[in-house]
Amino acid sequence: MAVTPAVYGASDRPPRGDYSRAHDDYTCAQNHAAYTEADHDTYRRLVARQSALLPGLACRAFMDALPKLGASDAIPRFEDINERLLKATGWQLVAVPGLIPEVPFFTLLANRKFPVTDWIRSAAELDYIVEPDIFHDLFGHVPLLFDPRYANHIQAYGQGALKAHALEHGPEPTPGAVEMISRLYWYTIEFGLVLENGQPLAYGAGILSSPGELVYSVQSSVPQRTPLRGTADLLRCMASTYKIDSYQQQYFVIDSLDALQGLTAPDFTPLYQALARQAG
Ligand code: PHE
Ligand code: CO
């Protein structure tokens, strides 16, 4: 299958992964037999190290959900997680070779299918990797997919992003709508903080799966932490560009996972139009 641009983080690097294995919807089989003993060992070490770092930095919902990921003595089989996940929230994991283009990505989410990269980083990349691997996708995202609030939100995001795509490419195009909603995903699902007893803690997968940025995002005095509460904040968030290859300079803090749903429920069409006018 031809390799097309990855869904987030415009980059000159070609996507990593073997896309010739993918079907038309970009999913593939998780070739579990192909993992080496070194791969399983990398997974074990990443889970052990990251789990030990979580207390006091990860939000309660994530701490509560983490055990649902199951044993961490080897790279899990997606089908085993799916048995539990389907019962809990109706979501399913599907394997993908790496980052996939935006429309197939949004379509999977809208259908409660979460794409999980099936390869794992090398031992030399334990501390930092730019693109998502199986550790980021499983450890960062999948525990909260067992939480109905996060699970419903990600599906709504997929549907909303398909709508943004249709608006951008429709009869009266709204330029940049997909980029705007993708930024919101970045600052919530990937790098979001949530208030707990007045303290911002991590719920974003990009922080939860990064040893350095987990500590930095919650404790460093360097980055800005600003509330994501009302329409003005949403507009500011969707106008904020981001870097994919360094720690964030800005984090957006939601009041609760429930508040995230309420905040994103309204029709975003006027927001995209306002931002497009500002940019144009
Ligand atoms: N409600 C938004 C819209 O109408 C879509 C959306 C849902 C955005 C969930 C983000 C998260 O476009
Ligand atoms: Co991610």
Short mmCIF file of N, CA and C in Angstrom, two decimals, residues 18-182:
data_model
loop_
_atom_site.label_atom_id
_atom_site.label_comp_id
_atom_site.label_asym_id
_atom_site.label_seq_id
_atom_site.Cartn_x
_atom_site.Cartn_y
_atom_site.Cartn_z
N ASP A 18 6.03 -1.19 8.40
CA ASP A 18 5.87 -1.87 7.11
C ASP A 18 4.42 -1.78 6.65
N TYR A 19 4.14 -0.79 5.79
CA TYR A 19 2.76 -0.55 5.36
C TYR A 19 2.27 -1.54 4.31
N SER A 20 3.18 -2.37 3.79
CA SER A 20 2.74 -3.36 2.80
C SER A 20 1.87 -4.44 3.45
N ARG A 21 1.91 -4.52 4.78
CA ARG A 21 1.10 -5.53 5.48
C ARG A 21 -0.34 -5.07 5.68
N ALA A 22 -0.61 -3.76 5.42
CA ALA A 22 -1.91 -3.20 5.82
C ALA A 22 -3.01 -3.45 4.80
N HIS A 23 -4.23 -3.59 5.32
CA HIS A 23 -5.43 -3.64 4.47
C HIS A 23 -5.79 -2.23 4.04
N ASP A 24 -6.89 -2.10 3.27
CA ASP A 24 -7.29 -0.79 2.77
C ASP A 24 -7.64 0.20 3.89
N ASP A 25 -8.09 -0.31 5.04
CA ASP A 25 -8.42 0.60 6.15
C ASP A 25 -7.19 0.82 7.04
N TYR A 26 -6.03 0.39 6.57
CA TYR A 26 -4.75 0.57 7.26
C TYR A 26 -4.56 -0.35 8.46
N THR A 27 -5.52 -1.20 8.77
CA THR A 27 -5.29 -2.14 9.86
C THR A 27 -4.52 -3.35 9.32
N CYS A 28 -3.90 -4.07 10.23
CA CYS A 28 -3.16 -5.28 9.84
C CYS A 28 -3.29 -6.29 10.97
N ALA A 29 -2.76 -7.48 10.76
CA ALA A 29 -2.76 -8.47 11.84
C ALA A 29 -1.63 -8.12 12.81
N GLN A 30 -1.87 -8.34 14.10
CA GLN A 30 -0.77 -8.20 15.05
C GLN A 30 0.03 -9.50 14.96
N ASN A 31 1.21 -9.41 14.41
CA ASN A 31 2.01 -10.63 14.26
C ASN A 31 2.76 -10.90 15.55
N HIS A 32 2.05 -11.52 16.48
CA HIS A 32 2.59 -11.67 17.82
C HIS A 32 3.81 -12.58 17.84
N ALA A 33 3.83 -13.57 16.96
CA ALA A 33 4.96 -14.52 16.92
C ALA A 33 6.26 -13.83 16.50
N ALA A 34 6.12 -12.66 15.84
CA ALA A 34 7.33 -11.99 15.34
C ALA A 34 8.09 -11.22 16.41
N TYR A 35 7.45 -10.96 17.57
CA TYR A 35 8.17 -10.25 18.63
C TYR A 35 9.32 -11.12 19.14
N THR A 36 10.46 -10.50 19.34
CA THR A 36 11.62 -11.24 19.86
C THR A 36 11.63 -11.18 21.39
N GLU A 37 12.48 -11.96 21.98
CA GLU A 37 12.61 -11.92 23.44
C GLU A 37 13.06 -10.51 23.87
N ALA A 38 13.89 -9.89 23.05
CA ALA A 38 14.34 -8.52 23.37
C ALA A 38 13.15 -7.54 23.33
N ASP A 39 12.22 -7.73 22.38
CA ASP A 39 11.02 -6.88 22.31
C ASP A 39 10.19 -7.01 23.60
N HIS A 40 9.96 -8.25 24.01
CA HIS A 40 9.17 -8.47 25.23
C HIS A 40 9.88 -7.85 26.44
N ASP A 41 11.18 -7.96 26.43
CA ASP A 41 11.95 -7.40 27.54
C ASP A 41 11.85 -5.87 27.57
N THR A 42 11.91 -5.25 26.39
CA THR A 42 11.75 -3.79 26.30
C THR A 42 10.39 -3.38 26.86
N TYR A 43 9.36 -4.11 26.47
CA TYR A 43 8.00 -3.80 26.95
C TYR A 43 7.94 -3.91 28.48
N ARG A 44 8.44 -5.03 29.00
CA ARG A 44 8.47 -5.23 30.47
C ARG A 44 9.16 -4.08 31.18
N ARG A 45 10.31 -3.69 30.66
CA ARG A 45 11.08 -2.63 31.33
C ARG A 45 10.35 -1.31 31.26
N LEU A 46 9.75 -1.00 30.12
CA LEU A 46 9.02 0.27 29.98
C LEU A 46 7.83 0.31 30.94
N VAL A 47 7.08 -0.77 31.00
CA VAL A 47 5.89 -0.79 31.88
C VAL A 47 6.32 -0.67 33.34
N ALA A 48 7.35 -1.40 33.72
CA ALA A 48 7.78 -1.39 35.12
C ALA A 48 8.26 0.01 35.51
N ARG A 49 9.08 0.61 34.67
CA ARG A 49 9.63 1.92 35.01
C ARG A 49 8.52 2.97 35.06
N GLN A 50 7.65 2.96 34.06
CA GLN A 50 6.63 4.00 33.98
C GLN A 50 5.60 3.83 35.10
N SER A 51 5.23 2.60 35.40
CA SER A 51 4.25 2.36 36.47
C SER A 51 4.77 2.90 37.80
N ALA A 52 6.07 2.74 38.04
CA ALA A 52 6.65 3.21 39.30
C ALA A 52 6.63 4.73 39.41
N LEU A 53 6.63 5.40 38.26
CA LEU A 53 6.65 6.87 38.26
C LEU A 53 5.28 7.51 38.48
N LEU A 54 4.21 6.75 38.22
CA LEU A 54 2.87 7.34 38.13
C LEU A 54 2.32 8.01 39.39
N PRO A 55 2.52 7.41 40.58
CA PRO A 55 1.83 7.98 41.75
C PRO A 55 2.16 9.45 41.97
N GLY A 56 1.12 10.24 42.14
CA GLY A 56 1.31 11.68 42.35
C GLY A 56 1.40 12.47 41.06
N LEU A 57 1.53 11.78 39.91
CA LEU A 57 1.66 12.48 38.62
C LEU A 57 0.51 12.14 37.67
N ALA A 58 0.03 10.89 37.73
CA ALA A 58 -1.07 10.48 36.85
C ALA A 58 -2.40 10.67 37.58
N CYS A 59 -3.44 10.98 36.81
CA CYS A 59 -4.76 11.20 37.43
C CYS A 59 -5.33 9.90 37.97
N ARG A 60 -6.25 10.02 38.88
CA ARG A 60 -6.89 8.90 39.56
C ARG A 60 -7.53 7.91 38.58
N ALA A 61 -8.25 8.44 37.58
CA ALA A 61 -8.94 7.56 36.63
C ALA A 61 -7.94 6.65 35.93
N PHE A 62 -6.76 7.18 35.61
CA PHE A 62 -5.75 6.36 34.94
C PHE A 62 -5.19 5.31 35.90
N MET A 63 -4.90 5.73 37.13
CA MET A 63 -4.37 4.79 38.14
C MET A 63 -5.36 3.63 38.34
N ASP A 64 -6.65 3.98 38.41
CA ASP A 64 -7.66 2.96 38.63
C ASP A 64 -7.77 2.00 37.44
N ALA A 65 -7.57 2.54 36.23
CA ALA A 65 -7.80 1.73 35.03
C ALA A 65 -6.58 0.90 34.61
N LEU A 66 -5.40 1.31 35.03
CA LEU A 66 -4.18 0.66 34.55
C LEU A 66 -4.16 -0.86 34.68
N PRO A 67 -4.62 -1.41 35.82
CA PRO A 67 -4.59 -2.88 35.95
C PRO A 67 -5.38 -3.61 34.86
N LYS A 68 -6.34 -2.90 34.24
CA LYS A 68 -7.16 -3.56 33.21
C LYS A 68 -6.37 -3.89 31.95
N LEU A 69 -5.19 -3.29 31.82
CA LEU A 69 -4.32 -3.61 30.69
C LEU A 69 -3.84 -5.05 30.78
N GLY A 70 -3.82 -5.63 31.99
CA GLY A 70 -3.43 -7.03 32.15
C GLY A 70 -1.95 -7.20 32.43
N ALA A 71 -1.48 -8.42 32.31
CA ALA A 71 -0.10 -8.77 32.66
C ALA A 71 0.88 -8.00 31.80
N SER A 72 2.03 -7.66 32.41
CA SER A 72 3.02 -6.90 31.66
C SER A 72 4.32 -7.67 31.54
N ASP A 73 4.24 -9.01 31.67
CA ASP A 73 5.46 -9.81 31.56
C ASP A 73 5.85 -10.06 30.10
N ALA A 74 4.94 -9.71 29.17
CA ALA A 74 5.24 -9.84 27.74
C ALA A 74 4.32 -8.89 26.99
N ILE A 75 4.62 -8.60 25.73
CA ILE A 75 3.74 -7.75 24.92
C ILE A 75 2.38 -8.45 24.81
N PRO A 76 1.30 -7.77 25.20
CA PRO A 76 0.00 -8.44 25.19
C PRO A 76 -0.49 -8.74 23.77
N ARG A 77 -1.40 -9.72 23.69
CA ARG A 77 -2.12 -9.95 22.44
C ARG A 77 -3.35 -9.05 22.46
N PHE A 78 -3.57 -8.31 21.36
CA PHE A 78 -4.71 -7.39 21.32
C PHE A 78 -6.02 -8.16 21.53
N GLU A 79 -6.09 -9.39 21.00
CA GLU A 79 -7.34 -10.14 21.14
C GLU A 79 -7.67 -10.43 22.61
N ASP A 80 -6.64 -10.58 23.44
CA ASP A 80 -6.90 -10.82 24.87
C ASP A 80 -7.46 -9.57 25.53
N ILE A 81 -6.85 -8.42 25.23
CA ILE A 81 -7.36 -7.16 25.79
C ILE A 81 -8.78 -6.92 25.27
N ASN A 82 -9.00 -7.23 23.99
CA ASN A 82 -10.31 -6.96 23.38
C ASN A 82 -11.46 -7.68 24.07
N GLU A 83 -11.19 -8.89 24.56
CA GLU A 83 -12.26 -9.62 25.27
C GLU A 83 -12.78 -8.79 26.43
N ARG A 84 -11.89 -8.16 27.16
CA ARG A 84 -12.30 -7.36 28.32
C ARG A 84 -12.82 -5.99 27.91
N LEU A 85 -12.12 -5.37 26.92
CA LEU A 85 -12.44 -4.01 26.52
C LEU A 85 -13.83 -3.92 25.87
N LEU A 86 -14.12 -4.89 25.03
CA LEU A 86 -15.41 -4.91 24.34
C LEU A 86 -16.55 -4.95 25.36
N LYS A 87 -16.37 -5.75 26.40
CA LYS A 87 -17.40 -5.84 27.45
C LYS A 87 -17.50 -4.54 28.23
N ALA A 88 -16.36 -3.90 28.49
CA ALA A 88 -16.36 -2.71 29.35
C ALA A 88 -16.96 -1.50 28.64
N THR A 89 -16.51 -1.19 27.43
CA THR A 89 -16.94 0.05 26.78
C THR A 89 -17.29 -0.12 25.30
N GLY A 90 -17.24 -1.35 24.78
CA GLY A 90 -17.57 -1.55 23.37
C GLY A 90 -16.45 -1.16 22.42
N TRP A 91 -15.27 -0.86 22.96
CA TRP A 91 -14.13 -0.55 22.10
C TRP A 91 -13.35 -1.82 21.77
N GLN A 92 -12.61 -1.74 20.65
CA GLN A 92 -11.73 -2.82 20.23
C GLN A 92 -10.40 -2.23 19.79
N LEU A 93 -9.32 -2.93 20.06
CA LEU A 93 -8.02 -2.52 19.52
C LEU A 93 -7.84 -3.16 18.16
N VAL A 94 -7.27 -2.40 17.22
CA VAL A 94 -6.88 -2.96 15.92
C VAL A 94 -5.41 -2.61 15.69
N ALA A 95 -4.66 -3.54 15.11
CA ALA A 95 -3.24 -3.30 14.86
C ALA A 95 -3.08 -2.45 13.61
N VAL A 96 -2.10 -1.54 13.64
CA VAL A 96 -1.71 -0.75 12.47
C VAL A 96 -0.18 -0.74 12.39
N PRO A 97 0.36 -0.49 11.17
CA PRO A 97 1.81 -0.51 11.02
C PRO A 97 2.51 0.73 11.58
N GLY A 98 1.74 1.76 11.95
CA GLY A 98 2.33 3.01 12.45
C GLY A 98 1.29 4.11 12.27
N LEU A 99 1.75 5.34 12.18
CA LEU A 99 0.82 6.46 11.95
C LEU A 99 0.07 6.24 10.64
N ILE A 100 -1.18 6.58 10.62
CA ILE A 100 -1.98 6.39 9.41
C ILE A 100 -2.62 7.72 9.01
N PRO A 101 -3.08 7.85 7.78
CA PRO A 101 -3.65 9.13 7.33
C PRO A 101 -4.92 9.50 8.10
N GLU A 102 -5.27 10.77 8.04
CA GLU A 102 -6.30 11.28 8.94
C GLU A 102 -7.68 10.65 8.75
N VAL A 103 -8.14 10.52 7.52
CA VAL A 103 -9.51 10.01 7.36
C VAL A 103 -9.66 8.57 7.86
N PRO A 104 -8.76 7.66 7.46
CA PRO A 104 -8.87 6.31 8.04
C PRO A 104 -8.75 6.31 9.57
N PHE A 105 -7.90 7.18 10.11
CA PHE A 105 -7.74 7.27 11.57
C PHE A 105 -9.05 7.71 12.23
N PHE A 106 -9.63 8.80 11.74
CA PHE A 106 -10.89 9.30 12.32
C PHE A 106 -12.01 8.26 12.16
N THR A 107 -12.02 7.57 11.01
CA THR A 107 -13.07 6.58 10.75
C THR A 107 -13.00 5.44 11.76
N LEU A 108 -11.79 4.96 12.04
CA LEU A 108 -11.65 3.89 13.04
C LEU A 108 -12.18 4.37 14.39
N LEU A 109 -11.78 5.58 14.81
CA LEU A 109 -12.23 6.09 16.12
C LEU A 109 -13.75 6.22 16.16
N ALA A 110 -14.33 6.73 15.09
CA ALA A 110 -15.79 6.92 15.05
C ALA A 110 -16.51 5.58 15.18
N ASN A 111 -15.81 4.48 14.82
CA ASN A 111 -16.39 3.13 14.92
C ASN A 111 -15.90 2.38 16.17
N ARG A 112 -15.40 3.12 17.12
CA ARG A 112 -14.90 2.53 18.38
C ARG A 112 -13.83 1.47 18.15
N LYS A 113 -12.96 1.76 17.18
CA LYS A 113 -11.79 0.91 16.96
C LYS A 113 -10.55 1.75 17.19
N PHE A 114 -9.72 1.31 18.11
CA PHE A 114 -8.55 2.11 18.44
C PHE A 114 -7.30 1.52 17.78
N PRO A 115 -6.67 2.29 16.86
CA PRO A 115 -5.49 1.77 16.18
C PRO A 115 -4.27 1.76 17.10
N VAL A 116 -3.64 0.61 17.21
CA VAL A 116 -2.45 0.44 18.04
C VAL A 116 -1.29 0.00 17.15
N THR A 117 -0.24 0.80 17.16
CA THR A 117 0.98 0.46 16.43
C THR A 117 1.49 -0.86 16.95
N ASP A 118 1.88 -1.79 16.08
CA ASP A 118 2.22 -3.10 16.63
C ASP A 118 3.72 -3.32 16.84
N TRP A 119 4.56 -2.38 16.41
CA TRP A 119 5.99 -2.59 16.67
C TRP A 119 6.42 -1.85 17.94
N ILE A 120 7.55 -2.29 18.49
CA ILE A 120 8.07 -1.66 19.71
C ILE A 120 9.42 -1.02 19.42
N ARG A 121 9.69 0.06 20.11
CA ARG A 121 10.95 0.78 19.96
C ARG A 121 12.15 -0.13 20.26
N SER A 122 13.33 0.33 19.86
CA SER A 122 14.55 -0.41 20.16
C SER A 122 15.00 -0.08 21.59
N ALA A 123 15.90 -0.88 22.10
CA ALA A 123 16.40 -0.67 23.46
C ALA A 123 17.08 0.69 23.59
N ALA A 124 17.60 1.21 22.48
CA ALA A 124 18.28 2.52 22.52
C ALA A 124 17.29 3.67 22.66
N GLU A 125 15.99 3.38 22.47
CA GLU A 125 14.98 4.45 22.50
C GLU A 125 14.10 4.39 23.76
N LEU A 126 14.59 3.74 24.79
CA LEU A 126 13.78 3.59 26.00
C LEU A 126 13.29 4.93 26.54
N ASP A 127 14.13 5.96 26.50
CA ASP A 127 13.78 7.23 27.14
C ASP A 127 12.93 8.14 26.28
N TYR A 128 13.08 8.05 24.97
CA TYR A 128 12.35 9.01 24.12
C TYR A 128 12.19 8.46 22.71
N ILE A 129 10.99 8.63 22.17
CA ILE A 129 10.73 8.25 20.78
C ILE A 129 9.74 9.27 20.24
N VAL A 130 9.93 9.71 19.00
CA VAL A 130 9.07 10.77 18.46
C VAL A 130 7.70 10.21 18.09
N GLU A 131 7.68 9.11 17.36
CA GLU A 131 6.38 8.62 16.91
C GLU A 131 5.85 7.54 17.85
N PRO A 132 4.53 7.34 17.83
CA PRO A 132 3.95 6.35 18.73
C PRO A 132 4.40 4.92 18.39
N ASP A 133 4.75 4.14 19.41
CA ASP A 133 4.98 2.71 19.23
C ASP A 133 3.95 1.98 20.09
N ILE A 134 4.08 0.66 20.19
CA ILE A 134 3.06 -0.11 20.91
C ILE A 134 3.02 0.28 22.38
N PHE A 135 4.15 0.67 22.95
CA PHE A 135 4.12 1.05 24.37
C PHE A 135 3.32 2.33 24.56
N HIS A 136 3.57 3.33 23.73
CA HIS A 136 2.79 4.56 23.84
C HIS A 136 1.29 4.26 23.68
N ASP A 137 0.95 3.55 22.63
CA ASP A 137 -0.47 3.35 22.33
C ASP A 137 -1.17 2.52 23.41
N LEU A 138 -0.52 1.45 23.86
CA LEU A 138 -1.16 0.58 24.86
C LEU A 138 -1.17 1.22 26.24
N PHE A 139 0.00 1.60 26.70
CA PHE A 139 0.11 2.10 28.07
C PHE A 139 -0.53 3.48 28.20
N GLY A 140 -0.35 4.32 27.18
CA GLY A 140 -0.84 5.70 27.26
C GLY A 140 -2.35 5.83 27.07
N HIS A 141 -2.90 5.07 26.13
CA HIS A 141 -4.31 5.28 25.76
C HIS A 141 -5.28 4.21 26.27
N VAL A 142 -4.81 2.96 26.28
CA VAL A 142 -5.78 1.87 26.44
C VAL A 142 -6.39 1.77 27.85
N PRO A 143 -5.63 2.05 28.93
CA PRO A 143 -6.30 2.00 30.23
C PRO A 143 -7.55 2.87 30.29
N LEU A 144 -7.45 4.11 29.81
CA LEU A 144 -8.61 5.01 29.90
C LEU A 144 -9.71 4.65 28.90
N LEU A 145 -9.40 3.81 27.90
CA LEU A 145 -10.49 3.34 27.02
C LEU A 145 -11.45 2.42 27.77
N PHE A 146 -11.03 1.95 28.97
CA PHE A 146 -11.94 1.19 29.83
C PHE A 146 -12.85 2.13 30.63
N ASP A 147 -12.56 3.43 30.62
CA ASP A 147 -13.38 4.43 31.33
C ASP A 147 -14.40 5.00 30.34
N PRO A 148 -15.69 4.85 30.63
CA PRO A 148 -16.71 5.26 29.66
C PRO A 148 -16.60 6.73 29.24
N ARG A 149 -16.11 7.58 30.12
CA ARG A 149 -16.03 9.00 29.76
C ARG A 149 -15.01 9.23 28.65
N TYR A 150 -13.83 8.65 28.82
CA TYR A 150 -12.77 8.76 27.81
C TYR A 150 -13.19 8.01 26.54
N ALA A 151 -13.75 6.82 26.73
CA ALA A 151 -14.16 5.98 25.60
C ALA A 151 -15.17 6.73 24.72
N ASN A 152 -16.18 7.33 25.35
CA ASN A 152 -17.19 8.06 24.58
C ASN A 152 -16.59 9.30 23.93
N HIS A 153 -15.70 9.94 24.65
CA HIS A 153 -15.10 11.15 24.12
C HIS A 153 -14.29 10.88 22.85
N ILE A 154 -13.52 9.80 22.85
CA ILE A 154 -12.67 9.52 21.68
C ILE A 154 -13.55 9.20 20.47
N GLN A 155 -14.65 8.50 20.68
CA GLN A 155 -15.55 8.24 19.55
C GLN A 155 -16.14 9.57 19.04
N ALA A 156 -16.58 10.42 19.96
CA ALA A 156 -17.13 11.72 19.56
C ALA A 156 -16.08 12.54 18.81
N TYR A 157 -14.84 12.43 19.25
CA TYR A 157 -13.76 13.13 18.55
C TYR A 157 -13.63 12.61 17.12
N GLY A 158 -13.66 11.29 16.94
CA GLY A 158 -13.56 10.71 15.59
C GLY A 158 -14.67 11.23 14.70
N GLN A 159 -15.89 11.24 15.22
CA GLN A 159 -17.03 11.74 14.44
C GLN A 159 -16.85 13.23 14.14
N GLY A 160 -16.44 13.99 15.16
CA GLY A 160 -16.24 15.42 14.98
C GLY A 160 -15.15 15.73 13.97
N ALA A 161 -14.10 14.92 13.98
CA ALA A 161 -13.00 15.15 13.04
C ALA A 161 -13.42 14.81 11.62
N LEU A 162 -14.26 13.79 11.45
CA LEU A 162 -14.79 13.50 10.10
C LEU A 162 -15.64 14.67 9.62
N LYS A 163 -16.40 15.25 10.55
CA LYS A 163 -17.21 16.42 10.19
C LYS A 163 -16.30 17.60 9.80
N ALA A 164 -15.24 17.80 10.57
CA ALA A 164 -14.29 18.88 10.25
C ALA A 164 -13.70 18.66 8.86
N HIS A 165 -13.39 17.41 8.55
CA HIS A 165 -12.82 17.08 7.24
C HIS A 165 -13.84 17.39 6.13
N ALA A 166 -15.08 17.03 6.38
CA ALA A 166 -16.13 17.30 5.38
C ALA A 166 -16.31 18.81 5.19
N LEU A 167 -16.25 19.57 6.29
CA LEU A 167 -16.38 21.03 6.19
C LEU A 167 -15.23 21.63 5.40
N GLU A 168 -14.04 21.12 5.69
CA GLU A 168 -12.86 21.66 5.04
C GLU A 168 -12.87 21.39 3.53
N HIS A 169 -13.47 20.27 3.15
CA HIS A 169 -13.46 19.89 1.74
C HIS A 169 -14.84 20.01 1.10
N GLY A 170 -15.75 20.71 1.80
CA GLY A 170 -17.13 20.83 1.32
C GLY A 170 -17.33 21.97 0.34
N PRO A 171 -18.58 22.24 0.01
CA PRO A 171 -18.92 23.28 -0.97
C PRO A 171 -18.46 24.68 -0.57
N GLU A 172 -18.53 24.98 0.75
CA GLU A 172 -18.00 26.26 1.22
C GLU A 172 -16.86 25.96 2.17
N PRO A 173 -15.67 25.67 1.65
CA PRO A 173 -14.59 25.13 2.47
C PRO A 173 -14.20 26.03 3.65
N THR A 174 -14.01 25.39 4.80
CA THR A 174 -13.51 26.09 5.98
C THR A 174 -12.05 25.68 6.16
N PRO A 175 -11.12 26.49 5.67
CA PRO A 175 -9.71 26.06 5.69
C PRO A 175 -9.21 25.80 7.10
N GLY A 176 -8.46 24.71 7.26
CA GLY A 176 -7.79 24.45 8.53
C GLY A 176 -8.64 23.78 9.60
N ALA A 177 -9.88 23.40 9.29
CA ALA A 177 -10.74 22.81 10.33
C ALA A 177 -10.11 21.54 10.93
N VAL A 178 -9.53 20.69 10.08
CA VAL A 178 -8.95 19.44 10.59
C VAL A 178 -7.73 19.74 11.47
N GLU A 179 -6.93 20.67 11.03
CA GLU A 179 -5.76 21.07 11.84
C GLU A 179 -6.22 21.58 13.22
N MET A 180 -7.30 22.34 13.23
CA MET A 180 -7.79 22.90 14.50
C MET A 180 -8.24 21.80 15.46
N ILE A 181 -9.03 20.87 14.96
CA ILE A 181 -9.51 19.82 15.86
C ILE A 181 -8.36 18.88 16.24
N SER A 182 -7.38 18.73 15.35
CA SER A 182 -6.21 17.89 15.67
C SER A 182 -5.39 18.51 16.79
#
